[in-house]
PDB file of C-alpha atoms in Angstrom:
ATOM      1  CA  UNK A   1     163.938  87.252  25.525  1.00 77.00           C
ATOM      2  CA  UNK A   2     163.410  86.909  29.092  1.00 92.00           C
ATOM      3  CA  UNK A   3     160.443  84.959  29.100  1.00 95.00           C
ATOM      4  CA  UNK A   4     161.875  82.282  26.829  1.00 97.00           C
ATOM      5  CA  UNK A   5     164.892  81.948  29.482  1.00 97.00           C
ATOM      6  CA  UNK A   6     162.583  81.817  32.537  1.00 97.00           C
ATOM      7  CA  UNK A   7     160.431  79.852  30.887  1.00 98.00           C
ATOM      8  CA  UNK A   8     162.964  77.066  30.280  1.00 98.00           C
ATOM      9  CA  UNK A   9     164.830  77.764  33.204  1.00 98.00           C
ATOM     10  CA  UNK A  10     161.414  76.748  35.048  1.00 98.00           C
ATOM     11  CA  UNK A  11     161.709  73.398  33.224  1.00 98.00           C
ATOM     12  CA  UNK A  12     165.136  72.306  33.707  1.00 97.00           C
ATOM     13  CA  UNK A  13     163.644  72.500  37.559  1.00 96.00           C
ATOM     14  CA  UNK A  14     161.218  70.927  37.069  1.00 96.00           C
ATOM     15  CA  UNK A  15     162.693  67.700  35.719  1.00 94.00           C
ATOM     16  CA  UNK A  16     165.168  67.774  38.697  1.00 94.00           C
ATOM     17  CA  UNK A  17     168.364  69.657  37.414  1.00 94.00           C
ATOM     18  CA  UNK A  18     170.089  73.061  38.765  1.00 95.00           C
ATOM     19  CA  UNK A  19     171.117  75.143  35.651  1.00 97.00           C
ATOM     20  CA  UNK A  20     172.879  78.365  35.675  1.00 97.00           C
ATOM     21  CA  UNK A  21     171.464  81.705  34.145  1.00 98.00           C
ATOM     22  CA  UNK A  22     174.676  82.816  32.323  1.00 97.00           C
ATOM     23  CA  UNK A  23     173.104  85.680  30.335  1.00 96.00           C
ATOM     24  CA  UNK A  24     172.464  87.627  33.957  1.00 95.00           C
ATOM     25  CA  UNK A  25     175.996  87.546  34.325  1.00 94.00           C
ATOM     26  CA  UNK A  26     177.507  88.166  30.591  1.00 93.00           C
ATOM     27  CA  UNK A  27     176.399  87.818  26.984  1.00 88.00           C
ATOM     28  CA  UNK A  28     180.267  86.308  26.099  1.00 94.00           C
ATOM     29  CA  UNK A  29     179.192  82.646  27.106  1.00 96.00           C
ATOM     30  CA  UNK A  30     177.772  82.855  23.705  1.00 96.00           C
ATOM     31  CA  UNK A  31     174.636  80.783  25.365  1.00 97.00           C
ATOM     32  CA  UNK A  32     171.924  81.664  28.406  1.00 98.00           C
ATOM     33  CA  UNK A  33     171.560  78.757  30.441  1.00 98.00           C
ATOM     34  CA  UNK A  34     174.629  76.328  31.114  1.00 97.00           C
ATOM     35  CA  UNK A  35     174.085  73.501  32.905  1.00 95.00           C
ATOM     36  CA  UNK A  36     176.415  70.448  34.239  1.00 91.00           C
ATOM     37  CA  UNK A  37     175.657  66.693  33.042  1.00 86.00           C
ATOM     38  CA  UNK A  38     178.201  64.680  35.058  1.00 87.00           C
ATOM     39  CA  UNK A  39     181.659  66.665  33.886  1.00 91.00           C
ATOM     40  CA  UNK A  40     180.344  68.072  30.581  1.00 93.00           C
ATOM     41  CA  UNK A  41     178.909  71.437  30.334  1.00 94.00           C
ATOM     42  CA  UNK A  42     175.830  72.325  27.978  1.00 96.00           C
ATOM     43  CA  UNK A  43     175.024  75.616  26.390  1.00 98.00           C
ATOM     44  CA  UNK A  44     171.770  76.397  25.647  1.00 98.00           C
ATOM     45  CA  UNK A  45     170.695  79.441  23.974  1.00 98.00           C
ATOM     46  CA  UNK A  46     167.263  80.102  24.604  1.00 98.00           C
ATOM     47  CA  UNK A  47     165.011  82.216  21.954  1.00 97.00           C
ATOM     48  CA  UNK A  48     161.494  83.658  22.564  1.00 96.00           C
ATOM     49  CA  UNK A  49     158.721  83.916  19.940  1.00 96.00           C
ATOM     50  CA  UNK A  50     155.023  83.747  19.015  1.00 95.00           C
ATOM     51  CA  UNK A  51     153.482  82.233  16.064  1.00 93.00           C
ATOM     52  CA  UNK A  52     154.428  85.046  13.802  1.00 94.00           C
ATOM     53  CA  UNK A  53     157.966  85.314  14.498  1.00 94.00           C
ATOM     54  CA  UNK A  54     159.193  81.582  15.069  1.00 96.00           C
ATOM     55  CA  UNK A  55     160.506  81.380  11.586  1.00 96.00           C
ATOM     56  CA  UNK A  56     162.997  83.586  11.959  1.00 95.00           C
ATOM     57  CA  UNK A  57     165.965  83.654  14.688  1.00 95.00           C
ATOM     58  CA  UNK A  58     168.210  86.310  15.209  1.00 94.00           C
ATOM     59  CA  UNK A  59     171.681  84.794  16.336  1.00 95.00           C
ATOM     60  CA  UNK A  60     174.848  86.842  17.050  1.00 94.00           C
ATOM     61  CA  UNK A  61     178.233  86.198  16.141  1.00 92.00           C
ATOM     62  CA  UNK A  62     179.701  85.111  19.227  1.00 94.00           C
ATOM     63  CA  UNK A  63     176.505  83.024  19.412  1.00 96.00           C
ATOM     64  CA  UNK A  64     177.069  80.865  16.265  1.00 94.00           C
ATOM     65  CA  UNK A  65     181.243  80.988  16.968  1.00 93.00           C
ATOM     66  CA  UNK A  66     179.991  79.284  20.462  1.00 97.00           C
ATOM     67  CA  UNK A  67     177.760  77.011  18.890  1.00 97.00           C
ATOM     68  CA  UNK A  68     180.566  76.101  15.970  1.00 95.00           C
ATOM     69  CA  UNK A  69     183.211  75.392  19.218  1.00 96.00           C
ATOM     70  CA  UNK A  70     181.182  73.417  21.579  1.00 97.00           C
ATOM     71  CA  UNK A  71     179.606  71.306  18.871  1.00 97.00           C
ATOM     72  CA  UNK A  72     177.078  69.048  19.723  1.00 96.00           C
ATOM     73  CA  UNK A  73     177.323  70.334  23.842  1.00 97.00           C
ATOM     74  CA  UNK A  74     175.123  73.494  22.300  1.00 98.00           C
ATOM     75  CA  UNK A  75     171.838  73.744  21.597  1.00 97.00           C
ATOM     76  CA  UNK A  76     169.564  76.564  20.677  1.00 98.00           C
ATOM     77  CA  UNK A  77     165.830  76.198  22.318  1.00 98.00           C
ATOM     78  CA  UNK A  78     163.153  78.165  20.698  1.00 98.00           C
ATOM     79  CA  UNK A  79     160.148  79.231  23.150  1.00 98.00           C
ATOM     80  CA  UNK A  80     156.628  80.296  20.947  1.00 97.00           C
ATOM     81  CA  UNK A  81     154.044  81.814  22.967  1.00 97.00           C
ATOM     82  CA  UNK A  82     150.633  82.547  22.541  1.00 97.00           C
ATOM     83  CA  UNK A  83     150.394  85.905  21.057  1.00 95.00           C
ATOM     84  CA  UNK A  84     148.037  86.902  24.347  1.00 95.00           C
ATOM     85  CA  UNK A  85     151.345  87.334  26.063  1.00 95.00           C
ATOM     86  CA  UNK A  86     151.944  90.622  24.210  1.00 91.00           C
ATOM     87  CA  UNK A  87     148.503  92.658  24.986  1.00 92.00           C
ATOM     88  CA  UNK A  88     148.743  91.025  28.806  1.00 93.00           C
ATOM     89  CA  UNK A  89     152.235  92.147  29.225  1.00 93.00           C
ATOM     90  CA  UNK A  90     153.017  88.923  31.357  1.00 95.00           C
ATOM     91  CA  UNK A  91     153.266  85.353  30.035  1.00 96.00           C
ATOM     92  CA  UNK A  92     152.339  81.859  32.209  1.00 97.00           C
ATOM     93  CA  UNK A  93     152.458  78.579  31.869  1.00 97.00           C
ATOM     94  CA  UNK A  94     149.459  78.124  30.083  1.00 97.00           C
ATOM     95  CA  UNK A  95     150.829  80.888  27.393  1.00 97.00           C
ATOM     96  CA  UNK A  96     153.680  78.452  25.947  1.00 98.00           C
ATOM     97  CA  UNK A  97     152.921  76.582  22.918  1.00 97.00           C
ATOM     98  CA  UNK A  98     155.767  75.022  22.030  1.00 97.00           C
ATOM     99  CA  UNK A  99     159.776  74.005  22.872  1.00 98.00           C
ATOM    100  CA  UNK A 100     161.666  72.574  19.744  1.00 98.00           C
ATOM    101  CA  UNK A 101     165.861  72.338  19.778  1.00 98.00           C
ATOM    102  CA  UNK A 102     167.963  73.429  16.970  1.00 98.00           C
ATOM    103  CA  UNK A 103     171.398  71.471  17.106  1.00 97.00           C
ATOM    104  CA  UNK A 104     174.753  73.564  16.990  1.00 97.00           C
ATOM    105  CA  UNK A 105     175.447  71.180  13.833  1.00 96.00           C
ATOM    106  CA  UNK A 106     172.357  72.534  11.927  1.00 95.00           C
ATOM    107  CA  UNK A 107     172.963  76.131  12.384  1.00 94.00           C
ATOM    108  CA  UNK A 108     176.846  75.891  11.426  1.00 93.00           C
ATOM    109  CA  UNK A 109     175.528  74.088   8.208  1.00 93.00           C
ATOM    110  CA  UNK A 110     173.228  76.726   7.397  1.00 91.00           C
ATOM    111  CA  UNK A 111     175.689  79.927   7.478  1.00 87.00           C
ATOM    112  CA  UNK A 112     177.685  80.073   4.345  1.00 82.00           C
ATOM    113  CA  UNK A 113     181.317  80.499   4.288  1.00 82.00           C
ATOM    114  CA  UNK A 114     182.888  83.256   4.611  1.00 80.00           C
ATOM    115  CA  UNK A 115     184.547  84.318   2.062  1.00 80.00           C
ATOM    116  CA  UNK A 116     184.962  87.685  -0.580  1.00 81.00           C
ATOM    117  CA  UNK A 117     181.205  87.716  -0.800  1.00 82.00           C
ATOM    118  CA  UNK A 118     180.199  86.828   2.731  1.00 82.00           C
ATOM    119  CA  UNK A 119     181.114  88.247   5.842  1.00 80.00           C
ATOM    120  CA  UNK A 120     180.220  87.836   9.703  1.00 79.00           C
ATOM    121  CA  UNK A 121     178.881  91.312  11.117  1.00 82.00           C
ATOM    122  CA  UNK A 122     177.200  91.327  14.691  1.00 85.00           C
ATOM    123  CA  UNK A 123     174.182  88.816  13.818  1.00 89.00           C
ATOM    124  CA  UNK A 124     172.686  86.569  11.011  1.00 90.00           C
ATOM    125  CA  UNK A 125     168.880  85.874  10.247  1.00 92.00           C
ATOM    126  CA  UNK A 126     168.039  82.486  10.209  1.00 93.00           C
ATOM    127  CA  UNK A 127     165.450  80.460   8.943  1.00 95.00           C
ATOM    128  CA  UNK A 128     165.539  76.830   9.923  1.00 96.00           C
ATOM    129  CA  UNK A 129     163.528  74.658   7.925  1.00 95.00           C
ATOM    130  CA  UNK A 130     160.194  72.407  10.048  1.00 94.00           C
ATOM    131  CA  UNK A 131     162.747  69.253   9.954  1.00 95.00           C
ATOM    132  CA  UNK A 132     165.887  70.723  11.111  1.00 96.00           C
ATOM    133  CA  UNK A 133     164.340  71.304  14.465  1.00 97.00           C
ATOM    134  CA  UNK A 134     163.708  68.734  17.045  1.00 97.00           C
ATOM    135  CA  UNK A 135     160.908  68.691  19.047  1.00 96.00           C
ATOM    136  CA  UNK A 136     161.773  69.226  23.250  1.00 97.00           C
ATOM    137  CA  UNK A 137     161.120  66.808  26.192  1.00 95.00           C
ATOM    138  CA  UNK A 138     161.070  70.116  28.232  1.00 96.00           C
ATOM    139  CA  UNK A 139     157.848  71.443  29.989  1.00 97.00           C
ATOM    140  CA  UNK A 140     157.388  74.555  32.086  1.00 97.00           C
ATOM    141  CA  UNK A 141     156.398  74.017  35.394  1.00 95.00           C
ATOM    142  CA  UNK A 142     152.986  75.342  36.697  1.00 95.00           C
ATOM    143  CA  UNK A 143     154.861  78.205  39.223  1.00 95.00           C
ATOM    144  CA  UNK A 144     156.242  79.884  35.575  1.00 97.00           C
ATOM    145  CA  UNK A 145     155.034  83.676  35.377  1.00 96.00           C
ATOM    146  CA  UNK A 146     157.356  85.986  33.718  1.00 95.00           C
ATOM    147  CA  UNK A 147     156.384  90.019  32.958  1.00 92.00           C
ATOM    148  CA  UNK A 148     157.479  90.542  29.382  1.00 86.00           C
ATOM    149  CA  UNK A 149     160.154  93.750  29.309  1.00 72.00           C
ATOM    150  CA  UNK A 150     162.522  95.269  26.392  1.00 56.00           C
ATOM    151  CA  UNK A 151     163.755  92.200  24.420  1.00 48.00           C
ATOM    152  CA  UNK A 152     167.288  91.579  25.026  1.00 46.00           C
ATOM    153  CA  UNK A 153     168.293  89.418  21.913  1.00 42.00           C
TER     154      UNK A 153
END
């Protein structure tokens, strides 16, 4: 959700860069945060969760068609928070527990086919396994504070 997109947008800051927020224009990027490293562009699609939830992603469509196209220039970031964050209604930077990457590679590899028996809708569950994700360089700066509102996606 939000939080996750602040969260990380708070870190590419902090280690110097100037990424975009894409999702507060459009969804169709197919990623939230796109940022410039010399003339290539990289997507990164930023999901929130706490403990209980961060086995499970929910990606759309245009997401994982994105991801499938701009190959190893997409990357999907998964932000866990502390489960405090849902009875304070705000999250910090002391609430995140952990940043870990998912390559565009590893979620193309897990979707089957499709075929007669397996067909693209709006969005797929996923369930990456511990070793397909990577863990992140990324921190949150000490400024992050984000109030938690309807989940977007």
């Amino acid at each position: 959700g939000d939080a996750g997109e602040l969260a990380i947008m708070s870190a590419l800051h902090r280690d110097g860069h100037s990424p975009r927020h894409v999702s507060l224009i459009s969804d169709r990027f197919g990623y939230d945060i796109e940022q410039k490293v010399g003339l290539k562009t990289l997507g990164l699609e930023i999901k929130a969760a706490v403990n209980s939830t961060a086995t499970r992603v929910l990606i759309s469509r245009n997401e994982f068609d994105v991801a499938k196209r701009m190959g190893a220039s997409w990357n999907l970031d998964q932000v866990t928070f502390s489960s405090r964050v849902i009875a304070r209604g705000r999250a910090t930077s002391g609430d995140v527990e952990l940043i870990r990457e998912l390559e565009s590679h590893s979620l193309v590899e897990m979707a089957p086919t499709e075929n007669e028996g397996f067909r693209w809708t709006e969005a797929a569950e996923i369930r990456p396994s511990e070793t397909e994700w990577k863990p992140s360089n990324l921190r949150v700066g000490e400024e992050f504070e984000a109030l938690l509102s309807d989940e977007r996606g």
